[in-house]
C-alpha cells in the first residue's frame, strides 16, 4: 500500500481539506477478493483533547462522516469519487468509551465489523449528544488480480459550521475530479 496526500494553500478555497490517496497493489501470485478499504479518525476536538464534548453525524449524499463540538469546529472525512468509484460500505461514528477505552485502541474483532458495516446495533449515523467518537468511512468490496492495483481516495476537511464543512467537502471532490483528468508535469 502506498499513500500520497495533497494539501493546498489557496486561501479561502482549497486550504480547508487534505486529499489522501492509497494505491493498493497485489504483488502476490493469488487474487485478493472481497477487499474493503477505510479511513478511521479519532477526532478529539476541544475539551482539552479528550473529545468528551464531541458530537457528530453522517452525510450519505457526500459519503461523509463528521465530528463537531460546541465551539463550532467541524472536521469531516469523506471518500472521493472518480473513474471507477467504489460503493460506500459504511459511514459511522464509533463510540470510543465502548470500543476504544477498554484496550486504548479498537480491537480487530470490533474494527472489522465496523469496516464491513456489520455492526448495525453499534453503528451511529447521528450523535447529537456529547461524547467521544471516532469517524469511519469504508468502501468496497473490490477484487485485485495478481499484478493489479486499485486507488482509494479520501478527503479530510475542516469548517467553522456544517455549511462550510459541506462546501469544503464539495470543493475537495471538485478538486480531485479535476486532478484525475488533468495532466500534471512532475518535472
XYZ file of C-alpha atoms in Angstrom:
187
model
C 0.000 0.000 0.000
C 1.344 3.411 -0.967
C -0.052 6.636 0.464
C 0.074 10.078 -1.135
C -1.517 13.224 0.219
C -2.142 16.701 -1.136
C -2.815 19.933 0.696
C -3.411 23.277 -0.928
C -2.510 26.787 0.148
C -5.122 28.759 -1.793
C -6.646 30.869 0.983
C -10.401 30.702 1.216
C -10.998 27.954 -1.312
C -8.685 24.963 -1.129
C -6.866 25.288 2.186
C -9.538 23.573 4.314
C -9.034 19.991 3.138
C -6.365 17.364 2.546
C -6.744 14.644 -0.074
C -5.281 11.216 0.731
C -4.877 8.523 -1.939
C -3.979 4.933 -1.155
C -2.724 2.764 -4.011
C -3.290 -0.854 -3.086
C -1.251 -3.351 -5.115
C -1.478 -7.106 -5.332
C 2.138 -8.147 -5.742
C 1.391 -11.779 -4.917
C 0.539 -14.724 -7.160
C -3.093 -15.095 -5.986
C -6.208 -12.984 -6.434
C -7.325 -10.898 -3.461
C -11.118 -10.890 -3.393
C -13.722 -9.127 -1.275
C -11.435 -6.290 -0.143
C -12.634 -3.186 1.672
C -10.725 -0.018 2.466
C -11.428 2.524 5.170
C -10.192 5.583 6.934
C -10.768 5.817 10.670
C -10.046 9.017 12.578
C -10.285 9.650 16.301
C -11.047 13.359 16.131
C -10.795 14.796 19.651
C -11.726 18.410 19.009
C -11.984 20.716 22.048
C -12.450 19.876 25.715
C -8.758 19.511 26.463
C -8.260 16.982 23.666
C -10.372 14.293 25.310
C -13.188 14.506 22.775
C -15.737 14.248 25.569
C -17.809 17.128 24.171
C -17.801 15.920 20.552
C -20.960 15.239 18.579
C -21.270 14.008 15.026
C -23.288 12.793 12.110
C -23.103 11.294 8.635
C -23.969 12.773 5.252
C -24.745 9.935 2.850
C -25.062 12.207 -0.187
C -21.459 13.361 0.333
C -20.236 9.956 1.533
C -19.017 11.736 4.666
C -18.843 11.267 8.421
C -18.092 14.277 10.592
C -17.462 15.351 14.179
C -18.232 18.761 15.677
C -18.243 20.421 19.080
C -19.833 23.366 20.857
C -17.071 25.736 19.657
C -18.301 25.321 16.049
C -15.301 23.292 14.996
C -16.262 20.751 12.328
C -13.971 18.051 10.929
C -15.122 15.578 8.321
C -13.925 12.536 6.469
C -15.271 11.509 3.073
C -14.493 9.214 0.189
C -13.884 10.899 -3.154
C -15.449 9.656 -6.371
C -13.734 9.435 -9.691
C -13.264 6.970 -12.508
C -14.420 3.589 -11.195
C -15.675 4.845 -7.817
C -16.334 2.177 -5.231
C -19.572 1.976 -3.261
C -19.651 3.156 0.322
C -19.632 0.201 2.673
C -20.156 2.066 5.963
C -20.443 5.619 7.277
C -20.485 5.623 11.051
C -19.436 7.188 14.294
C -17.831 4.787 16.747
C -18.435 5.409 20.466
C -14.906 5.412 21.904
C -15.925 4.724 25.537
C -17.310 1.373 24.369
C -14.774 0.368 21.727
C -11.522 2.251 22.443
C -11.269 2.912 26.176
C -11.205 -0.747 27.354
C -7.944 -1.509 25.430
C -6.862 2.053 24.449
C -7.461 1.091 20.783
C -10.157 -0.543 18.663
C -9.594 -4.275 18.691
C -9.578 -6.027 15.281
C -12.593 -8.107 16.333
C -14.514 -4.818 16.545
C -12.744 -2.891 13.773
C -13.530 -5.430 11.062
C -17.326 -5.462 11.622
C -17.317 -1.638 11.549
C -15.304 -1.725 8.316
C -17.768 -4.164 6.753
C -20.869 -2.376 8.046
C -21.824 -5.398 10.113
C -22.238 -3.672 13.480
C -25.745 -2.360 12.881
C -26.518 -2.197 16.605
C -23.405 -0.088 17.261
C -23.241 1.978 14.070
C -24.242 5.568 14.737
C -25.431 7.812 11.907
C -26.304 10.770 14.134
C -24.861 11.613 17.561
C -26.334 14.901 18.878
C -25.329 14.057 22.480
C -21.780 14.971 23.547
C -19.434 12.018 23.894
C -16.107 10.828 22.438
C -16.390 9.381 18.906
C -14.218 8.171 16.075
C -15.301 8.729 12.469
C -15.200 5.892 9.936
C -15.768 5.814 6.177
C -15.322 2.462 4.425
C -15.685 1.492 0.784
C -15.756 -1.736 -1.194
C -15.791 -4.518 -1.936
C -13.287 -4.919 -4.708
C -11.012 -7.617 -6.104
C -7.358 -7.428 -7.116
C -5.945 -9.915 -9.578
C -2.218 -10.631 -9.312
C -0.188 -7.674 -10.609
C -3.065 -5.164 -10.439
C -3.624 -2.039 -8.352
C -6.601 -0.048 -7.099
C -6.682 3.537 -5.849
C -8.953 4.547 -2.988
C -9.227 8.229 -2.145
C -10.399 10.115 0.929
C -10.519 13.746 1.989
C -10.217 15.212 5.470
C -11.950 18.595 5.727
C -12.467 21.295 8.331
C -15.006 24.070 8.752
C -16.496 26.544 11.204
C -20.067 25.372 10.531
C -21.839 22.467 8.889
C -22.369 24.626 5.805
C -18.656 25.436 5.429
C -17.740 21.791 6.068
C -20.137 20.699 3.313
C -18.727 23.361 0.966
C -15.197 22.147 1.697
C -16.266 18.532 1.115
C -17.782 19.524 -2.234
C -14.684 21.531 -3.137
C -12.392 18.582 -2.286
C -14.468 16.426 -4.646
C -14.271 19.076 -7.400
C -10.502 19.470 -6.991
C -9.955 15.713 -7.020
C -12.191 15.194 -10.046
C -10.179 17.841 -11.882
C -6.902 16.363 -10.661
C -7.513 12.981 -12.228
C -8.472 14.432 -15.611
C -5.653 16.994 -15.786
C -2.146 16.141 -16.947
C 0.418 17.027 -14.311
C 4.046 17.697 -15.128
C 6.183 16.168 -12.374
C 9.422 17.738 -13.645
